[in-house]
Coordinates of C-alpha atoms in Angstrom, one line a residue:
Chain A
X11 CA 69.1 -108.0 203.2
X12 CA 65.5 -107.1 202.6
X13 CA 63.3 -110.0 201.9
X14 CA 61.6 -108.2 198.8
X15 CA 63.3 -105.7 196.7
X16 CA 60.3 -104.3 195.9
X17 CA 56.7 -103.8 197.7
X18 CA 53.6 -101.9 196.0
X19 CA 50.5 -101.6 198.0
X20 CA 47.1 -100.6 197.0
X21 CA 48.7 -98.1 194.3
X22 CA 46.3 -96.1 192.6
X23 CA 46.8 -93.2 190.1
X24 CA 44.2 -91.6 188.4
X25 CA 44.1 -89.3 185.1
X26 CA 41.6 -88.0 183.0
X27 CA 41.1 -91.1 180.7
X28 CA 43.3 -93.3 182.7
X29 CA 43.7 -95.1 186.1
X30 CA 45.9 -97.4 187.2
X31 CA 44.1 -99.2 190.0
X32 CA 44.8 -100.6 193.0
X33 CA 47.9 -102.2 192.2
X34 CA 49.5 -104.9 194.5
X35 CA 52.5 -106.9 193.9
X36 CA 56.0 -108.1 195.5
X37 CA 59.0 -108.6 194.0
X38 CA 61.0 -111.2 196.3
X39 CA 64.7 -110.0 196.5
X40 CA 67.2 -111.9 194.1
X41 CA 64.6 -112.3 191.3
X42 CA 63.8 -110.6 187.8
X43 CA 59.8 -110.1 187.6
X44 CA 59.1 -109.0 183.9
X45 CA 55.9 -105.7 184.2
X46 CA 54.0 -107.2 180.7
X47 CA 51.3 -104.9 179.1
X48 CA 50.0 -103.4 176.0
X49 CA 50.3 -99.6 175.4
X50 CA 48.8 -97.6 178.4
X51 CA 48.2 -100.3 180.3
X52 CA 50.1 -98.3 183.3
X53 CA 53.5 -100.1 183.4
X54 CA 55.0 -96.9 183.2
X55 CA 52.9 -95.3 185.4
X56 CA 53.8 -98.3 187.5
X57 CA 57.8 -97.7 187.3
X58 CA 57.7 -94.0 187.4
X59 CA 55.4 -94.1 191.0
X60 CA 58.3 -96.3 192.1
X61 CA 61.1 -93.8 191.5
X62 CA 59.1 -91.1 192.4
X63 CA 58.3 -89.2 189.6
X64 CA 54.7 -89.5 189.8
X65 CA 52.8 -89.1 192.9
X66 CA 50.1 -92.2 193.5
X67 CA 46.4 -91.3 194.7
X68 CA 46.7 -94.0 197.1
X69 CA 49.2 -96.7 198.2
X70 CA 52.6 -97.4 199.7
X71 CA 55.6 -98.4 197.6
X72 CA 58.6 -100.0 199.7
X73 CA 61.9 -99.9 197.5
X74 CA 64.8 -101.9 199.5
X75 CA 63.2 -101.7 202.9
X76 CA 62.4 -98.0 202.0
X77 CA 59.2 -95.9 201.5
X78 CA 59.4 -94.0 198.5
X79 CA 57.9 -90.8 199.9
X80 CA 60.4 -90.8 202.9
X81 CA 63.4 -88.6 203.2
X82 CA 65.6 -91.8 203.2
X83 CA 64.5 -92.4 200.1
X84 CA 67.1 -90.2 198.1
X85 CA 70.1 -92.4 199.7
X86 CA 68.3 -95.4 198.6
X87 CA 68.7 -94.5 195.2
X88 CA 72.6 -94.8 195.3
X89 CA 71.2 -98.3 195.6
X90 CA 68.8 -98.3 192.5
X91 CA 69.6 -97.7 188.6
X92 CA 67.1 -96.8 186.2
X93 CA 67.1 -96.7 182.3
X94 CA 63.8 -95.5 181.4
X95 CA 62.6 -95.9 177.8
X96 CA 64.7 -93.2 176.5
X97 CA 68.3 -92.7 177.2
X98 CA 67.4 -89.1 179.0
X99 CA 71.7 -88.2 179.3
X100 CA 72.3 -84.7 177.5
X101 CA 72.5 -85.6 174.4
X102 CA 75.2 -83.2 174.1
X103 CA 77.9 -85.2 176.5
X104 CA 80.1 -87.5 175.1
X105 CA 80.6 -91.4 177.3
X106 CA 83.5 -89.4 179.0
X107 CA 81.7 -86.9 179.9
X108 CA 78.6 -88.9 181.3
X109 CA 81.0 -90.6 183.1
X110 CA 82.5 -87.6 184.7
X111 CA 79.3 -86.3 185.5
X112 CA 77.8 -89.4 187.1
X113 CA 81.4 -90.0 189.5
X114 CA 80.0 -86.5 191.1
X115 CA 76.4 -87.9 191.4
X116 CA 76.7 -91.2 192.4
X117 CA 79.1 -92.3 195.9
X118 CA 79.5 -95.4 194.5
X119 CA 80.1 -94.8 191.4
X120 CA 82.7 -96.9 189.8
X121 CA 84.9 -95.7 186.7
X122 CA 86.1 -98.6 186.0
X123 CA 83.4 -100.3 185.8
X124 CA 81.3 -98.3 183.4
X125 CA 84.3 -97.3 181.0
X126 CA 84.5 -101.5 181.1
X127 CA 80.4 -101.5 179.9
X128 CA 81.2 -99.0 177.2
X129 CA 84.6 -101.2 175.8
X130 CA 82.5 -104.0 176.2
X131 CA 79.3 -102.0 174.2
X132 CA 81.6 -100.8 171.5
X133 CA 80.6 -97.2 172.6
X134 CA 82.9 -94.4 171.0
X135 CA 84.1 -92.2 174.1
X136 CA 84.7 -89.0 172.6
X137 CA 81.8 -89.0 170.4
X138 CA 78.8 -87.1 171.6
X139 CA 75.7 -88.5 172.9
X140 CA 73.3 -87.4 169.5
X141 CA 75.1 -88.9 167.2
X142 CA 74.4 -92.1 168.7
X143 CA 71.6 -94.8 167.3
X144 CA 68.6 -95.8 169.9
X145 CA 70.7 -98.8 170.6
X146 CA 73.9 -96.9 172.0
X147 CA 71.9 -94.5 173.5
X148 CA 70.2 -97.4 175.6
X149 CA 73.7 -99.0 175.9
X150 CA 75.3 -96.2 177.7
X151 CA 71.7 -95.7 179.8
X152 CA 72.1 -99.7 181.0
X153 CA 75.8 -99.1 181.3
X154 CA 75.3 -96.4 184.0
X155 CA 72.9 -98.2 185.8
X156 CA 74.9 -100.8 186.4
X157 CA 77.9 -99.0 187.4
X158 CA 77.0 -97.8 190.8
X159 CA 76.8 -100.6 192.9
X160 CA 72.8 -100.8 192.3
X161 CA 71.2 -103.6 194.1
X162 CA 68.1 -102.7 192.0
X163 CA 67.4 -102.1 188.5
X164 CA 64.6 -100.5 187.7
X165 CA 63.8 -101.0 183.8
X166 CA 61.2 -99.2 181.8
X167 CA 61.4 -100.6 177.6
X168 CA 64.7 -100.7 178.2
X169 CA 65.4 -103.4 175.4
X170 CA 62.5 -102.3 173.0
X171 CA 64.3 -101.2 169.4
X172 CA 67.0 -102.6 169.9
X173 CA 67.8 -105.1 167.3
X174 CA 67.4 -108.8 168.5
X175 CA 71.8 -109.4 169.1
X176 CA 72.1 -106.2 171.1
X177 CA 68.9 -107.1 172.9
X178 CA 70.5 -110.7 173.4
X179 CA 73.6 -109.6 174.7
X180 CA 71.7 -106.9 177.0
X181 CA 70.3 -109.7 178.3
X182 CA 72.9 -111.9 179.1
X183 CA 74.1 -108.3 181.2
X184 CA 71.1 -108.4 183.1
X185 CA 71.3 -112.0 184.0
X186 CA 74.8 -111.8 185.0
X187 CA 73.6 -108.9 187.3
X188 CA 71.4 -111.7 189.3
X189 CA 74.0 -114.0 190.0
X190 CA 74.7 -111.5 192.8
X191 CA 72.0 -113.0 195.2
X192 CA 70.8 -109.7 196.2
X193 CA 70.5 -108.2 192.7
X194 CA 66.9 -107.6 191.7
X195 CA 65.2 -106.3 188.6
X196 CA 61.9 -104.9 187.4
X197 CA 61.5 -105.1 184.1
X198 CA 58.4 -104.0 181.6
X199 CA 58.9 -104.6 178.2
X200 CA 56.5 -105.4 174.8
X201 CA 58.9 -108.1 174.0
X202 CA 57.6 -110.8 175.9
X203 CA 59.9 -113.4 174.6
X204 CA 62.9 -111.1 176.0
X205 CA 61.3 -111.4 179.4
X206 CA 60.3 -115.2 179.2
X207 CA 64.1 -116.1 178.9
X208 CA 65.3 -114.0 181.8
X209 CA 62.2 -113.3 183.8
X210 CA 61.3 -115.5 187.5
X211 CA 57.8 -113.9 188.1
X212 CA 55.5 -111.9 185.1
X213 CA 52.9 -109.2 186.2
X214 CA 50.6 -108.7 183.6
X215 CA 48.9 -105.2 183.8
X216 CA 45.9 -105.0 181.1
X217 CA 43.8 -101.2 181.2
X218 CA 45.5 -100.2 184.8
X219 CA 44.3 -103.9 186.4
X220 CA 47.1 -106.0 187.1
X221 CA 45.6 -109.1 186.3
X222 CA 48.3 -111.4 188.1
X223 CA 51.7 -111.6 189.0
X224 CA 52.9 -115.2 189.2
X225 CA 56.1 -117.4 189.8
X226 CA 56.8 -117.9 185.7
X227 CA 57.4 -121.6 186.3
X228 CA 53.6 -122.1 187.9
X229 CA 52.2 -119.7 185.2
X230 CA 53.6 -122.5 182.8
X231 CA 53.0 -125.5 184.7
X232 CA 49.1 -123.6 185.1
X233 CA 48.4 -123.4 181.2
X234 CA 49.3 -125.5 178.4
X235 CA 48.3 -126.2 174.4
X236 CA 46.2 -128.8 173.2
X237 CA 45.2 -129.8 169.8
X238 CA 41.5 -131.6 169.7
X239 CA 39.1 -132.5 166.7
X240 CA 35.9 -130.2 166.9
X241 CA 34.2 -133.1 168.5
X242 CA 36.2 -133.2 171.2
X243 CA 37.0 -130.0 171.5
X244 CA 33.4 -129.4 172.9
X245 CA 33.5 -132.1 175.0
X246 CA 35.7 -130.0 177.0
X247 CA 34.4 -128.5 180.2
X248 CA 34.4 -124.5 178.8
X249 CA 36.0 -123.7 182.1
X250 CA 39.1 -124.7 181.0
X251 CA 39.6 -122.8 177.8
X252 CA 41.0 -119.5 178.0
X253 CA 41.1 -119.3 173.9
X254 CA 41.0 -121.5 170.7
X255 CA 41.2 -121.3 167.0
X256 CA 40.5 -123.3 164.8
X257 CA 43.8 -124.3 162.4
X258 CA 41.6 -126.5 159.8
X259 CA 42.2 -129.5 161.1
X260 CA 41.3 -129.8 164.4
X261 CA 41.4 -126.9 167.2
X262 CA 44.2 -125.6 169.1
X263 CA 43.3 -124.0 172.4
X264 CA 45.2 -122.8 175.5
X265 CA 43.5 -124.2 178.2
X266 CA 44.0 -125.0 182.2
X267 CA 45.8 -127.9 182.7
X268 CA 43.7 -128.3 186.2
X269 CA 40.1 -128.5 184.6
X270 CA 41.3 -131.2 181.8
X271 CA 39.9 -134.5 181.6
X272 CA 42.3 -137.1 184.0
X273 CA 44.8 -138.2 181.8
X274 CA 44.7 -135.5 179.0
X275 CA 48.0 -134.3 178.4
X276 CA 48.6 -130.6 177.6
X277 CA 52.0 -129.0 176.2
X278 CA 54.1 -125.9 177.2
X279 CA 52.5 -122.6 176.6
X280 CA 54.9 -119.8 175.3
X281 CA 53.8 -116.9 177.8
X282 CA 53.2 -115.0 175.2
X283 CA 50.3 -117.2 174.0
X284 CA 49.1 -117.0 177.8
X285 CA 49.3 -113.0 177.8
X286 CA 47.6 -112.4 174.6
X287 CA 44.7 -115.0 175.2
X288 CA 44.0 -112.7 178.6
X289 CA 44.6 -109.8 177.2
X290 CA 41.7 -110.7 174.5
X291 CA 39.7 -111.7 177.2
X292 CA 40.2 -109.2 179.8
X293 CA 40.3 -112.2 182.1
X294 CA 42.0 -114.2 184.8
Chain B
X25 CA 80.3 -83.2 195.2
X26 CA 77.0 -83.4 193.4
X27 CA 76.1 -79.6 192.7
X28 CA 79.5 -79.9 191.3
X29 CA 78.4 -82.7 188.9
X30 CA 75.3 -80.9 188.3
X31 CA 77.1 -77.9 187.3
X32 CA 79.5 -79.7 185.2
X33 CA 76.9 -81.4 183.0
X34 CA 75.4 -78.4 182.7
X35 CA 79.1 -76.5 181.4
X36 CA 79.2 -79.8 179.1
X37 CA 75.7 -78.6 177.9
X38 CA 76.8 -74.6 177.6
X39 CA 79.7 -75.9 175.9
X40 CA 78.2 -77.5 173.6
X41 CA 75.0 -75.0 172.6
X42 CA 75.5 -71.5 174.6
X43 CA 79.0 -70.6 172.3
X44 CA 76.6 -68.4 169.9
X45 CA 75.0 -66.5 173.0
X46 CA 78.1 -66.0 174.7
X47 CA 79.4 -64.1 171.5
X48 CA 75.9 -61.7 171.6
X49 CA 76.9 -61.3 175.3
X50 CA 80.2 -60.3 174.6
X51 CA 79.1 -57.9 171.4
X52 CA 77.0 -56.5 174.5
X53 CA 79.3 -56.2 176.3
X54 CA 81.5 -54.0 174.5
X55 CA 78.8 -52.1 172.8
X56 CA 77.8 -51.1 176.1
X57 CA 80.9 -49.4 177.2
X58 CA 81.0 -47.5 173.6
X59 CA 77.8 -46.5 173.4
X60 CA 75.5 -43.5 174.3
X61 CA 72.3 -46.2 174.8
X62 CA 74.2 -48.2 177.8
X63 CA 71.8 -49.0 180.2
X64 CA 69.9 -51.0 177.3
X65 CA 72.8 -52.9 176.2
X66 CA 73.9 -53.7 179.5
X67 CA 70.9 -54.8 180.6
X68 CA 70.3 -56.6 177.6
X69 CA 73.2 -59.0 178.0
X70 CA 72.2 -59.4 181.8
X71 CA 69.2 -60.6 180.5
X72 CA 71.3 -62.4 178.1
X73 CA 73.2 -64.2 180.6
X74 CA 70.5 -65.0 183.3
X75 CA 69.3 -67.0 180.2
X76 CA 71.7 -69.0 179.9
X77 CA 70.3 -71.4 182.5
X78 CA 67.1 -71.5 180.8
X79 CA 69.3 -72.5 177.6
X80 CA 70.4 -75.5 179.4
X81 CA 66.8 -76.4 181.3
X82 CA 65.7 -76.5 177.4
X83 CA 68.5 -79.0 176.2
X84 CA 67.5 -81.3 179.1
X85 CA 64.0 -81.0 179.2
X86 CA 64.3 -81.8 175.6
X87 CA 66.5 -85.1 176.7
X88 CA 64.4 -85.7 179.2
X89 CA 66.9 -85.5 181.8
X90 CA 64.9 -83.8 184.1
X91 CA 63.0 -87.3 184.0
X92 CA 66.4 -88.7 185.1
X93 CA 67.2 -86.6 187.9
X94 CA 64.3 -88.0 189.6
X95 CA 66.2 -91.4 189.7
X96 CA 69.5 -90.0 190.8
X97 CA 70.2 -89.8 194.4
X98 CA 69.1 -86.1 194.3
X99 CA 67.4 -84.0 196.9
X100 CA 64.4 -81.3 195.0
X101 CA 66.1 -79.1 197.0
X102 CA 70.0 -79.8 195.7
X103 CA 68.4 -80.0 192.1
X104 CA 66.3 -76.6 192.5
X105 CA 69.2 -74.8 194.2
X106 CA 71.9 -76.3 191.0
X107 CA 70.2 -73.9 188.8
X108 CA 69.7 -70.8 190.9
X109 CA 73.6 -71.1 191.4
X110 CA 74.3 -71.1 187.9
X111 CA 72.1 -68.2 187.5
X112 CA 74.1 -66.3 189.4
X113 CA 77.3 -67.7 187.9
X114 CA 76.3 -66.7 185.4
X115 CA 75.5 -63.0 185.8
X116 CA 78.6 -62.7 188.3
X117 CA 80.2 -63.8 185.0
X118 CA 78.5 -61.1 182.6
X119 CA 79.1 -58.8 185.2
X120 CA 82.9 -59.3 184.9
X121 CA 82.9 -59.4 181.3
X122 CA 81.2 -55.2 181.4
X123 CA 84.1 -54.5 184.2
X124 CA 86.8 -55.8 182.3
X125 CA 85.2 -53.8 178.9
X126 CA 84.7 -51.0 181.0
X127 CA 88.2 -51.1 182.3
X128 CA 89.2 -51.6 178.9
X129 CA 87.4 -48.8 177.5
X130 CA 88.3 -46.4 180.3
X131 CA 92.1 -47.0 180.3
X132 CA 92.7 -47.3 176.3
X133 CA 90.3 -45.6 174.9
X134 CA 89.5 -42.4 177.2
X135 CA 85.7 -43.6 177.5
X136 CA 83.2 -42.7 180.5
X137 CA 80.2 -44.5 180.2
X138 CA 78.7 -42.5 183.5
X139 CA 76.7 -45.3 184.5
X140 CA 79.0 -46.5 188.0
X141 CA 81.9 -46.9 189.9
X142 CA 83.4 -50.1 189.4
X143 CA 82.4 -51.9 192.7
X144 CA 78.9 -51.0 192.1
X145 CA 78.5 -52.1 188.8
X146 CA 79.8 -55.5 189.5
X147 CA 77.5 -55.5 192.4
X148 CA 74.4 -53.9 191.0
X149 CA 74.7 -56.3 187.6
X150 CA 75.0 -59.3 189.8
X151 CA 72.1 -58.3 191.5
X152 CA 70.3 -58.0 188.3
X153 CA 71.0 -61.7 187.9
X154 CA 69.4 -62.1 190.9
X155 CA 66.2 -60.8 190.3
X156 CA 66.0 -62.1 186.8
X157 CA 66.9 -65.6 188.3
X158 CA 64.0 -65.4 191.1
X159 CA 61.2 -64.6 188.4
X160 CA 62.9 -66.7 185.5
X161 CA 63.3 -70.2 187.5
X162 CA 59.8 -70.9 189.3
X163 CA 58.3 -70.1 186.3
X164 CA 60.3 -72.6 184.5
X165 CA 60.1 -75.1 187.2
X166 CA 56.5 -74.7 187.6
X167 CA 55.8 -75.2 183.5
X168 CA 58.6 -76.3 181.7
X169 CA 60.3 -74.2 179.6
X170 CA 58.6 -75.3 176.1
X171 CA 54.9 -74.5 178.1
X172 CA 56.9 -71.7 180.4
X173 CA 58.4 -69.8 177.1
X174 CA 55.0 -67.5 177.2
X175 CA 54.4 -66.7 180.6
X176 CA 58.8 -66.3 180.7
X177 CA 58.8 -64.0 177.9
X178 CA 55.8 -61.8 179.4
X179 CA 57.5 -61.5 182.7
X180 CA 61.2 -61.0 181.2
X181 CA 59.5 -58.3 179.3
X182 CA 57.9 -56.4 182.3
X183 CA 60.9 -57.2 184.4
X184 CA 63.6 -56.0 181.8
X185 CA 61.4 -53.1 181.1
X186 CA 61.5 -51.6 184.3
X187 CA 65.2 -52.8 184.9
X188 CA 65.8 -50.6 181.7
X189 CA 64.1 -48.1 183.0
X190 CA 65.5 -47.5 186.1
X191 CA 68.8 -47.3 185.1
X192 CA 68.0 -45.2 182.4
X193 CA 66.5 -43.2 184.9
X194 CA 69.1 -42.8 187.3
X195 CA 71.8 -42.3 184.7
X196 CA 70.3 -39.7 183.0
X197 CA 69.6 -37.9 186.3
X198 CA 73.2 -38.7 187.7
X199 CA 74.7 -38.3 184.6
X200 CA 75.9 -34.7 185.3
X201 CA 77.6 -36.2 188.6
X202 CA 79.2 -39.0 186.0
X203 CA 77.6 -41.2 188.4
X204 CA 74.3 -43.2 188.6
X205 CA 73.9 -42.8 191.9
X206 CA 74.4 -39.0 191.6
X207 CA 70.8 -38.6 191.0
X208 CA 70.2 -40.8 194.5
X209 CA 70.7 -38.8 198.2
X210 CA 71.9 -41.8 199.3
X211 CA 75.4 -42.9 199.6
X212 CA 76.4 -45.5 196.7
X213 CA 77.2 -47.9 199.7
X214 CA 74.2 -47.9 201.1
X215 CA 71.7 -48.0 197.8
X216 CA 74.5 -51.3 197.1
X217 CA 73.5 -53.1 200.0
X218 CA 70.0 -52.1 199.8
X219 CA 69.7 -53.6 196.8
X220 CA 71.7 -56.8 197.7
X221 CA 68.9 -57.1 200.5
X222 CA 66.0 -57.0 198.4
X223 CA 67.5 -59.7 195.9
X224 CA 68.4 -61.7 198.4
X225 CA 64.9 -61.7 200.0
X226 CA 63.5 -62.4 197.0
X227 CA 66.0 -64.8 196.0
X228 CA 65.1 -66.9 199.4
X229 CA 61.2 -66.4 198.5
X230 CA 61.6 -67.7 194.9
X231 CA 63.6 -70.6 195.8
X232 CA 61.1 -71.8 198.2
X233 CA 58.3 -71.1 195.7
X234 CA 61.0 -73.3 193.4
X235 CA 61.4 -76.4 195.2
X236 CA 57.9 -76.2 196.2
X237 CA 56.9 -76.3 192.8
X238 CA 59.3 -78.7 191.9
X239 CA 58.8 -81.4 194.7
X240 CA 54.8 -81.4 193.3
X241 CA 55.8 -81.8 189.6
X242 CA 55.3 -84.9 187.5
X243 CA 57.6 -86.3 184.8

């Protein structure tokens, strides 16, 4: 087994009004990393340079122990499923029919398993693709990327508009994936709360920089919340702010829990609080 | 194993949204055996039926499946050469459809339609295919078939306008022989594989113009 699913070096793609730059990250085998950004901040230029269906500037991409611009690399993809952030099946086959046409496509593709995801998905299987709503259409897209023996899934918004108990139990799917020590995920999603419950490392991509890409657990252990009087407040060394508001009775500011005065006690930081204060700042 | 899922998706797809041209291919069809304009309404639904596959790219460009076939375990090559089969598939199958009319016509209802012997229809409408096929699916690989429709049309145009001709040509001069090919000194054979030749060498230059294309697209 590879010791990272997933290695992007140097990747650079540039459009007319839009470059994703020199992008470098790892994702270590057995883990889910979560691809956080606004809107065109390049996560999907990101995913879609991984599967190939963009061609970088610059930069090597390693999927599985593979290059992505090798021959090889079309066997590698019995290895990887996609759901991209539209369903993209003919909307005119019905679950039936997707899984007859996937059991040609894929070697490893397992019936059982994927008429299993539908039961379990309550996804009708004589009714056609269309007439399905966004969330059955994603279903049946995570449904067939899990049933092919994928030791990668590559995820682009797959969980955005779907309502928050379909999203939930999409979830608990993907988690049950990485019991399976070599099961990997790449995930980007808006919903950074979705990613926080599931995710082991977060890249954060802001206007085609990726700004980091950290453990989760240090990224946490890295920031926290504090609540100071004014006074006190700009006492602090301005270091160790990354943002702060003022709530009316004191200020509340996300800080680094390294450059606080010995002794000062900070509390957990949703990521999202973390990702939003950079993202304001365009900072590290 | 996977042209074969490739091809049944894209049966699923015909199934689904190609019933109403198969009908106009059919009405073709038989109007072409009955009627004094053949050559126009056979190739018209040879046109018809090379079509088909750009029916089909239009469904999944619209579904963005061509996006998808990026992430399946899918050579350019085996997704470029998918549709170029169907192509012909598909004429091979409009071809039989004007045999069987013609037979039709010719044993029940008395009627000559002058335009071949039935070998070289088959033949010579398959061909047709062919060459619609070779200019039809670059084109469409190379822009799409919503941003292709313009430059498609423009070339069907030219292309079924001299097709059109051609055979108008050579039936009205052969017509006297009750043969298309008795305007041509050559032996029907011959002008067959002649023909075959030329579609097959463009066939092989259009498919590597195809995956060409294809391998430098973006999705």
């Amino acid at each position: 087994m590879e010791e990272f699913a997933l290695k992007i070096r140097h990747l650079t793609k540039r459009y007319k009004d839009f470059a994703l730059n020199d992008v470098s990250l790892e994702l270590p085998a057995g883990s889910i990393m979560g691809l956080i950004g606004e809107n065109g901040a390049g996560k999907s230029t990101l995913i879609k340079s991984v599967i190939g269906a963009v061609k970088p500037d610059a930069g090597e991409i390693e999927v599985l122990g593979c290059d992505n611009r090798s021959a090889g690399f079309t066997l590698k993809k019995e290895e990887i499923g996609v759901v991209l952030d539209e369903a993209c099946f003919p909307a005119a086959l019905t679950v039936r029919q997707v899984n007859r046409v996937m059991r040609d496509l894929f070697k490893n593709w397992e019936e059982k398993t994927f008429l299993d995801y539908a039961e379990r998905f309550a996804l009708p299987q004589n009714k056609a693709f269309q007439e399905f709503s966004r969330g059955m259409k994603m279903k049946l897209a995570i449904a067939a990327a899990l049933s092919h023996r994928a030791r990668l899934l590559i995820l682009d918004e797959a969980t955005s508009g779907l309502d928050p108990i379909v999203r939930d139990e999409v979830l608990d799917v993907f988690n049950e994936f990485t019991r399976e020590e070599s099961h990997s995920i790449l995930i980007s999603s808006h919903i950074v709360s979705d990613l926080e419950k599931i995710c082991d490392y977060i890249a954060f991509l802001h206007k085609g920089e990726l700004l980091f890409c950290e453990e989760k657990d240090l990224l946490l252990e890295r920031y926290g919340l504090i609540t100071l009087r004014r006074d006190a407040f700009e006492a602090l060394d301005k270091r160790a702010v990354l943002s702060a508001h003022d709530t009316g009775y004191g200020v509340q500011a996300l800080v680094r829990r390294e450059l606080l005065p010995a002794g000062m006690k900070a509390e957990r930081a949703a990521i999202e609080s973390i990702i939003v204060a950079m993202a304001k700042e365009g900072k590290k | 194993m996977k042209m074969k899922g490739m091809l049944r998706k894209d049966w699923y797809i015909f199934l689904k949204y190609g019933k109403i041209t198969a009908v106009f291919i059919a009405a073709y069809a038989v109007i072409a055996v009955f009627s004094q304009n053949a050559p126009f309404y056979v190739v018209f639904s040879v046109v018809l039926g090379a079509l088909m596959v750009k029916l089909v790219m239009a469904y999944e460009e619209q579904d963005k499946w061509d996006c998808m076939a990026v992430c399946l375990p899918l050579r350019p090559e085996q997704i470029v050469w998918e549709k170029y089969l169907e192509s012909l598939v598909c004429s091979g199958a409009v071809a039989f459809l004007l045999e069987v009319a013609t037979f039709v016509a010719r044993t029940f209802f008395s009627r000559e339609n002058g335009l071949f012997s039935p070998l070289s229809t088959f033949l010579m409408l398959f061909f047709m295919g062919g060459l619609i096929a070779s200019v039809e699916l670059p084109i469409l690989f190379r822009f799409g078939v919503s941003r292709g429709r313009i430059v498609l049309t423009l070339a069907l145009m030219v292309l079924a306008g001299l097709l059109a001709g051609t055979v108008t040509g050579l039936w009205e001069a052969g017509n006297p022989q009750g043969s298309l090919f008795g305007a041509v000194s050559l032996p029907e054979g011959v002008l067959t594989a002649g023909t075959a030749a030329v579609t097959v060498i463009l066939l092989a230059v259009s498919v590597r113009i195809s995956v060409a294309v294809y391998k430098k697209r973006e999705f």
